GROMACS .gro file of C-alpha atoms in nm:
model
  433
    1UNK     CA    1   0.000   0.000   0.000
    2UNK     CA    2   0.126   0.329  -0.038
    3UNK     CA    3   0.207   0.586   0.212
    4UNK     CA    4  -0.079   0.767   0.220
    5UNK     CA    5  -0.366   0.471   0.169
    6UNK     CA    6  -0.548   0.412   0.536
    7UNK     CA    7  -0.466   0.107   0.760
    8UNK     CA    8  -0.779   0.030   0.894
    9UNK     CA    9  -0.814   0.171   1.263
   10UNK     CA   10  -0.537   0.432   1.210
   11UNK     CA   11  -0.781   0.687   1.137
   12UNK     CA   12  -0.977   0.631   1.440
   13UNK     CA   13  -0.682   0.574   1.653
   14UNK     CA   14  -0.540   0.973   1.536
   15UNK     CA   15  -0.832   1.042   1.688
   16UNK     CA   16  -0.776   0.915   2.042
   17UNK     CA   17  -0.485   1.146   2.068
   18UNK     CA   18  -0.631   1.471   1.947
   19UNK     CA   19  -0.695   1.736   2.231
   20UNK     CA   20  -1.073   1.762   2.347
   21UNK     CA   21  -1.179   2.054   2.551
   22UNK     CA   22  -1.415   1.776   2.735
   23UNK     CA   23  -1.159   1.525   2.842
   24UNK     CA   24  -0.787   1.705   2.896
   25UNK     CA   25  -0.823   1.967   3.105
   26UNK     CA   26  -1.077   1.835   3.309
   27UNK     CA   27  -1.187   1.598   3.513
   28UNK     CA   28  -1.571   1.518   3.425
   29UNK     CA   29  -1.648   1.156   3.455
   30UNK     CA   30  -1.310   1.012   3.670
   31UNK     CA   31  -1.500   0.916   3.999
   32UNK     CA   32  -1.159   0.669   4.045
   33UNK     CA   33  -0.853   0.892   4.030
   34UNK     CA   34  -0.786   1.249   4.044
   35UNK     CA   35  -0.716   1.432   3.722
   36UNK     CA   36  -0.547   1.773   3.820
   37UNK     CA   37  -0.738   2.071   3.655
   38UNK     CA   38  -0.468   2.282   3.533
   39UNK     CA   39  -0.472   2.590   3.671
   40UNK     CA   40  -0.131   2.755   3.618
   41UNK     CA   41   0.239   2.690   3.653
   42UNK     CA   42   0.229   2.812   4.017
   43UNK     CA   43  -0.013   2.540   4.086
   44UNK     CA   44   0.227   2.262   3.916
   45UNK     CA   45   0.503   2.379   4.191
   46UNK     CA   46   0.237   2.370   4.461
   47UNK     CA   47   0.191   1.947   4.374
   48UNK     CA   48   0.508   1.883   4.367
   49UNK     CA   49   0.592   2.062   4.693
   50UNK     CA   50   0.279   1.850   4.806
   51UNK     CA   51   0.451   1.518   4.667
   52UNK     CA   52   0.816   1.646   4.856
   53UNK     CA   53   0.591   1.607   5.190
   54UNK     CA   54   0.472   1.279   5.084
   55UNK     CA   55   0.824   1.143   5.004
   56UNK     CA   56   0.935   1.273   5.354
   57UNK     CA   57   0.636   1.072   5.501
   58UNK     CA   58   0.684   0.771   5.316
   59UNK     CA   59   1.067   0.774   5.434
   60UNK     CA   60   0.973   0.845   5.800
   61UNK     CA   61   0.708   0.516   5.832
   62UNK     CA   62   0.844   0.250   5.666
   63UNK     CA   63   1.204   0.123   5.506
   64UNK     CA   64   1.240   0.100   5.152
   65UNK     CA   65   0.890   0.304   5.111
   66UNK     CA   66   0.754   0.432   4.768
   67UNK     CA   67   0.599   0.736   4.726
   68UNK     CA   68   0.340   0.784   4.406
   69UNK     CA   69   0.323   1.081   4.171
   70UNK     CA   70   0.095   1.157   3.892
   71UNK     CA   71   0.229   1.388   3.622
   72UNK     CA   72  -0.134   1.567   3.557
   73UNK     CA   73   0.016   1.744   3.838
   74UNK     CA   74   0.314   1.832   3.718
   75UNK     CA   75   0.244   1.923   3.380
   76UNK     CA   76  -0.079   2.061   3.179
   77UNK     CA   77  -0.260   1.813   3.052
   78UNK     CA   78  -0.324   1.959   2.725
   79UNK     CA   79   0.028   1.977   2.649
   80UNK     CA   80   0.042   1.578   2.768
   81UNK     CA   81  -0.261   1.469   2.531
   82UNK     CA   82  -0.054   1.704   2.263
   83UNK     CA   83   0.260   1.548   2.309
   84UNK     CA   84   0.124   1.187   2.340
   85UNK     CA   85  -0.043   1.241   1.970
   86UNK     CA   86   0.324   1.371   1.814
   87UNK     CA   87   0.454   1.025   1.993
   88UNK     CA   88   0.176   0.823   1.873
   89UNK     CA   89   0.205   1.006   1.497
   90UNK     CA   90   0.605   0.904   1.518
   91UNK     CA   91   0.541   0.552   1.583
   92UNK     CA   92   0.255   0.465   1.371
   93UNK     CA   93   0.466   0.619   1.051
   94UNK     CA   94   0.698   0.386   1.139
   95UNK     CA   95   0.454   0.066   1.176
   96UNK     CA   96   0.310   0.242   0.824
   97UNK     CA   97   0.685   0.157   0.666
   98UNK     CA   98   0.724  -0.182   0.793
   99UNK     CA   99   0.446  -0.309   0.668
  100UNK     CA  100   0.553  -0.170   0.319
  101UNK     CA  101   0.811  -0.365   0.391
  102UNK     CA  102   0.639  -0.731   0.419
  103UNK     CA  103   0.690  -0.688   0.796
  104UNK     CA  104   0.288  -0.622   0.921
  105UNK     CA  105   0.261  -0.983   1.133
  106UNK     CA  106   0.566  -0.919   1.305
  107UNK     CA  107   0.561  -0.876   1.678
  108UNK     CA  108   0.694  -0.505   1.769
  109UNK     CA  109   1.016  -0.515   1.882
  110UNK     CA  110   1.072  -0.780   1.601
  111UNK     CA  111   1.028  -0.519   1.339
  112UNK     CA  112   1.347  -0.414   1.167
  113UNK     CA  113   1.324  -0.146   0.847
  114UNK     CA  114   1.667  -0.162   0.644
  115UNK     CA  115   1.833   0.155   0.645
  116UNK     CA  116   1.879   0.170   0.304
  117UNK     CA  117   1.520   0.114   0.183
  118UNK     CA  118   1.427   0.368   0.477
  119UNK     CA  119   1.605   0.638   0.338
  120UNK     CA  120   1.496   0.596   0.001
  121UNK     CA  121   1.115   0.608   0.148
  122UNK     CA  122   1.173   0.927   0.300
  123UNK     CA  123   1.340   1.060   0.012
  124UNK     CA  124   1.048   0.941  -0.215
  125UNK     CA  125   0.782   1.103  -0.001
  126UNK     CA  126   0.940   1.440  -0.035
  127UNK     CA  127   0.986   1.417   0.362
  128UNK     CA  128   1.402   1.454   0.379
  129UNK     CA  129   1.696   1.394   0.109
  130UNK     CA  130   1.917   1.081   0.159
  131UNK     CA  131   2.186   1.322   0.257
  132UNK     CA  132   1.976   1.496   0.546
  133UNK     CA  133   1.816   1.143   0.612
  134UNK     CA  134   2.171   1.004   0.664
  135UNK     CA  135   2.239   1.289   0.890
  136UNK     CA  136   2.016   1.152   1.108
  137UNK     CA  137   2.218   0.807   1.164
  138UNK     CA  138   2.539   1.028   1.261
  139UNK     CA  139   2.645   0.973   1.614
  140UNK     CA  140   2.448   0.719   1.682
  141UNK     CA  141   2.492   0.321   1.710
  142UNK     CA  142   2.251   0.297   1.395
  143UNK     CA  143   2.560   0.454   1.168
  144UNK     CA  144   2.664   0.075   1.216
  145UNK     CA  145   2.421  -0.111   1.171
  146UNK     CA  146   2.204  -0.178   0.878
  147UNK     CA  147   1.827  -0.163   0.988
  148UNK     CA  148   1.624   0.040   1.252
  149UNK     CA  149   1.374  -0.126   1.504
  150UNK     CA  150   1.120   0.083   1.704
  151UNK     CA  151   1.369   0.190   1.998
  152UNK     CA  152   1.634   0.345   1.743
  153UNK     CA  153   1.303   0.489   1.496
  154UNK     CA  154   1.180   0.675   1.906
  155UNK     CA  155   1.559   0.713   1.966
  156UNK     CA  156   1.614   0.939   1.644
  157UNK     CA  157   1.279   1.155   1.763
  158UNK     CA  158   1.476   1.301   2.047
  159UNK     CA  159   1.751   1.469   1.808
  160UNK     CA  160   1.467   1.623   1.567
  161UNK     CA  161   1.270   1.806   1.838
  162UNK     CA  162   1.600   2.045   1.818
  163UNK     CA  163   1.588   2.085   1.415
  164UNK     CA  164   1.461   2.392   1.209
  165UNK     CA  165   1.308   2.244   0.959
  166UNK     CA  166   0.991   2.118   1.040
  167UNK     CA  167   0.931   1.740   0.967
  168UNK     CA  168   0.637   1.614   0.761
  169UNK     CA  169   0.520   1.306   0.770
  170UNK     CA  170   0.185   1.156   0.566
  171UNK     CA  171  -0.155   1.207   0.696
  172UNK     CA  172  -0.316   0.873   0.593
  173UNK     CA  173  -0.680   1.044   0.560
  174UNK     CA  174  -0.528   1.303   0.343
  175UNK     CA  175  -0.225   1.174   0.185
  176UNK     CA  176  -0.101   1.500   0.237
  177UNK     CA  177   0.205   1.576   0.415
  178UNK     CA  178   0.194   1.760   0.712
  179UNK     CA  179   0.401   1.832   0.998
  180UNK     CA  180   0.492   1.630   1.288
  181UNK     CA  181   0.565   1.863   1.525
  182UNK     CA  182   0.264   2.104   1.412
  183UNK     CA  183   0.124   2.206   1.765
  184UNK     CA  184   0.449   2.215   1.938
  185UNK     CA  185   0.531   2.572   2.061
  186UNK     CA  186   0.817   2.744   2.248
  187UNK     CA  187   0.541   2.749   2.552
  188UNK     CA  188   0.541   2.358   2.469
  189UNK     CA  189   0.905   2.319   2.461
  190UNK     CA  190   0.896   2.493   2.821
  191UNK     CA  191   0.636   2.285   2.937
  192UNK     CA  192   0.865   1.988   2.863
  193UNK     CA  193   1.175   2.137   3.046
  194UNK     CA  194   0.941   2.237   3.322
  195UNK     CA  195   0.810   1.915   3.409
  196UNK     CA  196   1.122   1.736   3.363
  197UNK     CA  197   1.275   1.989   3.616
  198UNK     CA  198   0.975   1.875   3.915
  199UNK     CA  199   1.069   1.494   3.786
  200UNK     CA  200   1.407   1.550   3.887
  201UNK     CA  201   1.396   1.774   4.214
  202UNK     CA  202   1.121   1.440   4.330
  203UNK     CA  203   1.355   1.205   4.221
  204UNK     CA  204   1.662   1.326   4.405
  205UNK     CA  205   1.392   1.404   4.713
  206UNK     CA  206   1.311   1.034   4.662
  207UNK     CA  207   1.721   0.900   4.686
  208UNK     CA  208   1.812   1.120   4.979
  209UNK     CA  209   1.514   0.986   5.188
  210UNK     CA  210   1.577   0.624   5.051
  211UNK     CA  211   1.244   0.620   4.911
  212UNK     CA  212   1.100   0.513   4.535
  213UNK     CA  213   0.891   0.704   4.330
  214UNK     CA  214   0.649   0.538   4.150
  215UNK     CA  215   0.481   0.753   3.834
  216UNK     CA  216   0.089   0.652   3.820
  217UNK     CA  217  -0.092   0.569   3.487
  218UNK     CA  218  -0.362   0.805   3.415
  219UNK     CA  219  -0.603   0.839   3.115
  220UNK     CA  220  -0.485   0.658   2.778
  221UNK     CA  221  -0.450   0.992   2.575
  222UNK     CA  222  -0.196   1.146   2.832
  223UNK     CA  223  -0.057   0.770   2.896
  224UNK     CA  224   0.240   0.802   2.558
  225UNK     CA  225   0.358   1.138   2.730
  226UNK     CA  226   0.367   1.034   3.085
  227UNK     CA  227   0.572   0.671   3.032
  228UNK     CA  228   0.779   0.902   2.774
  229UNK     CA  229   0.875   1.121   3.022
  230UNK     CA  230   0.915   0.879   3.295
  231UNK     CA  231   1.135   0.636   3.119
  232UNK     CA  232   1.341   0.943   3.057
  233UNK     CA  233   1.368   1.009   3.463
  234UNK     CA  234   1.433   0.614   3.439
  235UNK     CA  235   1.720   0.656   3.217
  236UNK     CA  236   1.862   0.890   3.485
  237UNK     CA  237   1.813   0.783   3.799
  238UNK     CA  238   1.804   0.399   3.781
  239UNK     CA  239   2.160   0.316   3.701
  240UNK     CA  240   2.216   0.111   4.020
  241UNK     CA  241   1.863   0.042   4.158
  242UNK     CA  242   1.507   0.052   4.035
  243UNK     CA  243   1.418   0.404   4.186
  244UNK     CA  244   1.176   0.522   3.950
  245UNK     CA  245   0.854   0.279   3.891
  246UNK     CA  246   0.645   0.337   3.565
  247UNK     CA  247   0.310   0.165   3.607
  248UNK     CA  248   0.161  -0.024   3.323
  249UNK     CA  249  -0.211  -0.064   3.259
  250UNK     CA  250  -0.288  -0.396   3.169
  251UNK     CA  251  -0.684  -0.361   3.068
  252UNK     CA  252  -0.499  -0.204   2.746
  253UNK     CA  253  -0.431  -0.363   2.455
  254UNK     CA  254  -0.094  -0.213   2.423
  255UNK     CA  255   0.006  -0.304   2.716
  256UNK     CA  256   0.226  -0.586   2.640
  257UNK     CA  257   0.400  -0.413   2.334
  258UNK     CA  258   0.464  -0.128   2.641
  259UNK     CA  259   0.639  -0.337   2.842
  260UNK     CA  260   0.870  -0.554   2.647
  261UNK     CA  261   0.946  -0.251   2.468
  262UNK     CA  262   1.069  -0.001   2.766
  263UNK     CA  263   1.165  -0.323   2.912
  264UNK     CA  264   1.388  -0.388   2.601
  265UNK     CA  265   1.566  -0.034   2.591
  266UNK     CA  266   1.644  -0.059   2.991
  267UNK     CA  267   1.841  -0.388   2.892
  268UNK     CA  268   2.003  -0.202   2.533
  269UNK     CA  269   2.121   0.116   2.781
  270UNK     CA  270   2.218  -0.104   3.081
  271UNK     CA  271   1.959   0.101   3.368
  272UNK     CA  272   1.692  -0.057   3.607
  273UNK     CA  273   1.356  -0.148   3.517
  274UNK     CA  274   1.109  -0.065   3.803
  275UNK     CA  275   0.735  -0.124   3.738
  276UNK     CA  276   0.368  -0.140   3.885
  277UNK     CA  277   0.149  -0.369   3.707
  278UNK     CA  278  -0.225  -0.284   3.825
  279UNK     CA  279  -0.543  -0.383   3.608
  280UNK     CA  280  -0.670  -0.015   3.514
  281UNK     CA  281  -0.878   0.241   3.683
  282UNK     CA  282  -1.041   0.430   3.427
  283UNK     CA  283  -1.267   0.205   3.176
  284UNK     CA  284  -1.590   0.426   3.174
  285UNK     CA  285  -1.407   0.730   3.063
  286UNK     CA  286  -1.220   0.588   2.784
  287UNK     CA  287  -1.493   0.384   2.659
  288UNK     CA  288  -1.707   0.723   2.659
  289UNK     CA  289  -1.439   0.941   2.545
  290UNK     CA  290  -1.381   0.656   2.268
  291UNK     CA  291  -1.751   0.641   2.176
  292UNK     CA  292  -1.766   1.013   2.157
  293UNK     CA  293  -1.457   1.160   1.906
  294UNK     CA  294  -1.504   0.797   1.698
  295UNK     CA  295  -1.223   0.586   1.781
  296UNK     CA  296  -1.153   0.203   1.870
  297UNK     CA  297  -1.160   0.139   2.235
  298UNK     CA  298  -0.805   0.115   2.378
  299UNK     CA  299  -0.957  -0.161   2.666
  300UNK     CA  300  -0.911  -0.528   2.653
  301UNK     CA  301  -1.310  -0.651   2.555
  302UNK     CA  302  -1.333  -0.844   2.853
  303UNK     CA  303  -1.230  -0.877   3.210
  304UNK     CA  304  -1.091  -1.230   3.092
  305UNK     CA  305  -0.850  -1.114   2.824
  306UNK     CA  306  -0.753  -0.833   3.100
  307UNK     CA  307  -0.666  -1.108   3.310
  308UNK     CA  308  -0.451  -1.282   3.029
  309UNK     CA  309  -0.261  -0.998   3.008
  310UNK     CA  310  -0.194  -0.882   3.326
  311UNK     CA  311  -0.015  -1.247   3.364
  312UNK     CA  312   0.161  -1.241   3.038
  313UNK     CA  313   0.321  -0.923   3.156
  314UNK     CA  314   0.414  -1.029   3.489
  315UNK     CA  315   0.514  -1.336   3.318
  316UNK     CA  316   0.793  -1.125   3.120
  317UNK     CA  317   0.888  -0.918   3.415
  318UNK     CA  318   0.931  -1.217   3.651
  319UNK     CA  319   1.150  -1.390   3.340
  320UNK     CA  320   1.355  -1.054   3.287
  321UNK     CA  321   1.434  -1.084   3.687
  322UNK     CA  322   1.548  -1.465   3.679
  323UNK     CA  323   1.787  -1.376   3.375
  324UNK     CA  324   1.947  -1.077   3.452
  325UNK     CA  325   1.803  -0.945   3.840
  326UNK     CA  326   1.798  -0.582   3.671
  327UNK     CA  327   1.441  -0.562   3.725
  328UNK     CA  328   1.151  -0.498   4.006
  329UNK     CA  329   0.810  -0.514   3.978
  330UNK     CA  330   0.542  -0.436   4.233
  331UNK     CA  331   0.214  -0.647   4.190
  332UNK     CA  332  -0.079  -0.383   4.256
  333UNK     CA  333  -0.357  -0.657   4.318
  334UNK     CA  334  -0.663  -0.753   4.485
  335UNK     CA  335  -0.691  -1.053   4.279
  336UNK     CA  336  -0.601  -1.371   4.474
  337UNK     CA  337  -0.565  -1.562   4.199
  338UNK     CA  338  -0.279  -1.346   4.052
  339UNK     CA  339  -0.091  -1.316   4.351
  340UNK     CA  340  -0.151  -1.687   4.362
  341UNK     CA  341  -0.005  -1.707   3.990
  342UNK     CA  342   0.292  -1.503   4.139
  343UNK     CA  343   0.400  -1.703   4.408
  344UNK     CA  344   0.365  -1.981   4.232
  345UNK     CA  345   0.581  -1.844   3.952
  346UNK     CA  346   0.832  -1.727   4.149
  347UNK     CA  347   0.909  -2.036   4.350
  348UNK     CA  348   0.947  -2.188   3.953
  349UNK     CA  349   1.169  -1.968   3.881
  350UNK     CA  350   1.352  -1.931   4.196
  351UNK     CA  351   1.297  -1.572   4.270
  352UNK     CA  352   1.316  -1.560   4.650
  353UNK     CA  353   1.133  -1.302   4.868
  354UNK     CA  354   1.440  -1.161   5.079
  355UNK     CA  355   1.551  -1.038   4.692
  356UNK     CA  356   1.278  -0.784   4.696
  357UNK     CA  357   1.248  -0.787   4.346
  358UNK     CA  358   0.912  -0.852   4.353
  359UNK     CA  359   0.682  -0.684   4.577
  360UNK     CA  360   0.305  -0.637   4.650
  361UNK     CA  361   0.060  -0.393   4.699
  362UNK     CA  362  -0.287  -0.331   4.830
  363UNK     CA  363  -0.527  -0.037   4.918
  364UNK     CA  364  -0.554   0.029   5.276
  365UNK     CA  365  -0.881  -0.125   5.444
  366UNK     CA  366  -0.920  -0.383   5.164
  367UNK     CA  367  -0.788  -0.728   5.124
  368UNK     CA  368  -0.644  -0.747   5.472
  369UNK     CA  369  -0.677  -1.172   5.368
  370UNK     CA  370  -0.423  -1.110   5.140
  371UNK     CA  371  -0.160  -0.834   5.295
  372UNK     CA  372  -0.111  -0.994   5.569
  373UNK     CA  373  -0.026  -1.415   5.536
  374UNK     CA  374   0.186  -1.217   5.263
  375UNK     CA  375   0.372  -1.009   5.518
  376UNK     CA  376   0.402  -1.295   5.736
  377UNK     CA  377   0.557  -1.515   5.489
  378UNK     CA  378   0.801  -1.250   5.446
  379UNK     CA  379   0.724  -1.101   5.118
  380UNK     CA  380   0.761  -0.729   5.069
  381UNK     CA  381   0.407  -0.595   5.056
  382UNK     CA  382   0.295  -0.226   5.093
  383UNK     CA  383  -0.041  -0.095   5.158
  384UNK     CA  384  -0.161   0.217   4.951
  385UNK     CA  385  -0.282   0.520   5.105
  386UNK     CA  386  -0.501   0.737   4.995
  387UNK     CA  387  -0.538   1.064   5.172
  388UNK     CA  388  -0.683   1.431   5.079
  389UNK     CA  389  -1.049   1.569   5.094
  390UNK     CA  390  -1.336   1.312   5.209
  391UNK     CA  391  -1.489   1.393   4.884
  392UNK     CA  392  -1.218   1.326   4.665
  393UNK     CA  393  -1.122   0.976   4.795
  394UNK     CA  394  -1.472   0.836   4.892
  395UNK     CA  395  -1.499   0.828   4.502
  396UNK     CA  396  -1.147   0.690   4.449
  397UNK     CA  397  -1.211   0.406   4.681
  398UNK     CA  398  -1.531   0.311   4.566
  399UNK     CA  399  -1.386   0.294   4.210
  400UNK     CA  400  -1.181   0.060   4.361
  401UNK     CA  401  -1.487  -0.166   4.520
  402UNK     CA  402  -1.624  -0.152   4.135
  403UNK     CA  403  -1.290  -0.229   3.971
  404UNK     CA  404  -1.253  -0.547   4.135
  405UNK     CA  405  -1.471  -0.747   4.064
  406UNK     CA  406  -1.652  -1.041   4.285
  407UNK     CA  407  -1.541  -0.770   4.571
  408UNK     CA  408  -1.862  -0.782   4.783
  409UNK     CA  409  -1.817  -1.142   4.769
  410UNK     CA  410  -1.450  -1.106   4.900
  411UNK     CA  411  -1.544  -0.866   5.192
  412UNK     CA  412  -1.840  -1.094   5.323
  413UNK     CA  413  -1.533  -1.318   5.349
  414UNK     CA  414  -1.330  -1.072   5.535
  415UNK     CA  415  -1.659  -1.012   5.713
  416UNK     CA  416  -1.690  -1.369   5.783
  417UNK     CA  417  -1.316  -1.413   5.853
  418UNK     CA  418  -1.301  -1.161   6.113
  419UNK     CA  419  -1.630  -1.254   6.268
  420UNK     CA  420  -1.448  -1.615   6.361
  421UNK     CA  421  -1.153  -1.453   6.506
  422UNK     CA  422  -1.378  -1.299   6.743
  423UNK     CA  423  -1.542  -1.610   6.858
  424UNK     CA  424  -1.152  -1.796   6.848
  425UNK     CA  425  -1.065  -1.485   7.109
  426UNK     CA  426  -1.348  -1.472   7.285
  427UNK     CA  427  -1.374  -1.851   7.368
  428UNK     CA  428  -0.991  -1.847   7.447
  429UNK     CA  429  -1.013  -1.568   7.661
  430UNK     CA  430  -0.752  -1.336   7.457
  431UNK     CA  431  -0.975  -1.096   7.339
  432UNK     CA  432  -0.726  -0.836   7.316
  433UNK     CA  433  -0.435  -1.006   7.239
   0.00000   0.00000   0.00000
């Protein structure tokens, strides 16, 4: 096909990435999770002196504590949904050239364009000469080697937010060519620095208290942006140890090609890879955000195939941790069966607790049943707090009570559980032991 002809979904999934007055500034509709309304830059500072106090408290009740931030805080999130879509735009033109050529069934990471057949694509769509094209390649490892996978294509990105000339890529709707980095501004390129700046004075925070910082998911059209920028903190701060934890959504359907590919660089550039796998936390909103500007629904169909992958990531993590112990992941789960599936895997693969590679993690005041024979078996296993304004978290935690499903069930068991401790103590006579 050629450049410009349509792939079907791509024109729906350009969508999910444009910015909508309704969805990025604004928090209509997310009863589970704060989104920060953007107010101004002095606000931004505010959070993350807000987050400096929450590092200090994290450090001062518990050893090797983590301390979550969420970058809607940090950053506007108009210029997050407009920086995911010039992310999204880079890789999809790439997907768009591998399967010109023959390389559509391939899994991501397995993708590999030949330099030479790249360069005479972009010089055939009027988009650079071979000369400027082969500018590009200077400097970097890919002067060396003779094709490009995904991870040098985002690599080369980096170098051409500095260049004059503005790139143009296709539009597939249009066939036109249009630029890349159309809505990117000086204000934008400030925005960038900005938040980059508040990544780095929590991250040092974080290493002086001997606490980790782990970067929460949020909405799907920010999501490109935020792991973006917190691979970058990654790339910084997690030479020795897993410091910085990027959380991965696994009611996505990206969310395997997320992992194995971040994964993948953090093995090519030799840093730690720290993540939180939870299930999701904001399914209504996409699907109505989806159903509304005309796009495919980023969300796994079912709670099922959510399940699958939530494993199949673990799976790699806990692999990636056997082979070469330069990676932690912390399992954010009410779901007995997948902590289940953990232990299970890691006593296969001969991951052992007192390693602390892999950790847990539960909300405070729900699955007690869980945290605790955890604890107790000496596992590493954190409970989540949630504090602020009664009428901010009531709705967070009762997202939480919908999220998981076959919940009620679970706390008539706690209910039930509890209710023949009692009886144990009171016919023993230990009450209050």
């Amino acid at each position: 096909p050629s450049p410009s002809s349509s792939t079907p979904g791509a024109e729906q999934k350009e969508k999910q990435y444009r910015a909508h007055q309704g969805f990025g500034d604004h928090h209509g509709g997310v009863t589970g999770s704060h989104t920060y309304f953007y107010a101004d830059e002095a606000k931004c500072d505010q959070h993350m002196e807000t987050f400096l106090r929450c590092i200090d408290a994290s450090s001062g009740s518990s050893e090797d504590g983590f301390s979550a931030i969420k970058l809607t805080a940090l950053a506007r999130p108009q210029f997050l949904v407009r920086f995911s879509e010039v992310l999204v735009k880079w890789r999809r033109f790439f997907l768009q050239m591998a399967a010109e050529q023959g390389q559509a069934g391939r899994a991501v990471l397995e993708m590999k364009l030949e330099v030479e057949k790249l360069q005479e694509a972009l010089a055939n769509l009027g988009i650079v000469t071979k000369a400027e094209s082969q500018e590009w390649f200077v400097g970097k490892s890919l002067g060396t080697s003779s094709t490009v996978d995904l991870l040098d294509w985002n690599s080369l990105l980096d170098s051409h937010t500095k260049i004059s000339k503005p790139l143009l890529i296709p539009n597939r709707q249009t066939g036109q060519l249009e630029p890349l980095f159309s809505r990117f501004s000086e204000e934008e390129d400030l925005q960038m620095k900005r938040v980059l700046q508040r990544m780095d004075v929590l991250a040092k925070r974080a290493i002086e208290k001997g606490v980790r910082l782990m970067v929460d998911a949020e909405q799907s059209y920010f999501q490109p942006a935020i792991s973006h920028l917190t691979v970058e903190t990654q790339r910084r701060f997690n030479r020795n140890q897993a410091i910085i934890f990027n959380t991965y959504q696994c009611y996505l359907r990206e969310a395997y090609d997320n992992v194995t590919g971040d994964l993948e660089l953090s093995r090519r550039e030799g840093w730690h890879f720290g993540t939180k796998l939870v299930r999701g936390a904001y399914m209504e909103q996409e699907r109505e955000r989806a159903a509304q500007m005309g796009y495919e629904d980023p969300i796994n169909p079912t709670y099922e195939k959510t399940n699958e992958m939530y494993h199949r990531c673990l799976d790699y993590v806990l692999e990636e941790i056997k082979h070469r112990r330069k990676a932690s992941v912390m399992v954010a789960s009410h779901n007995e069966d997948t902590v289940k599936f953990t232990l299970r895997r890691m006593m296969e693969l001969g991951i052992h607790p007192s390693e602390k590679k892999v950790c847990f993690g539960q909300l405070l005041g729900m699955c007690d049943q869980i945290t605790f024979p955890l604890g107790q078996a000496g596992f590493p296993v954190y409970k989540y707090v949630p504090y602020g304004p009664v009428n901010e978290v009531l709705p967070y935690l009762s997202r939480r009570a919908q999220e998981n499903r076959g919940f009620m069930q679970r706390a008539n068991r706690e209910r039930d559980l509890l209710w023949k401790e009692v009886k144990r103590r009171l016919l023993t006579g230990n009450l209050f032991s």
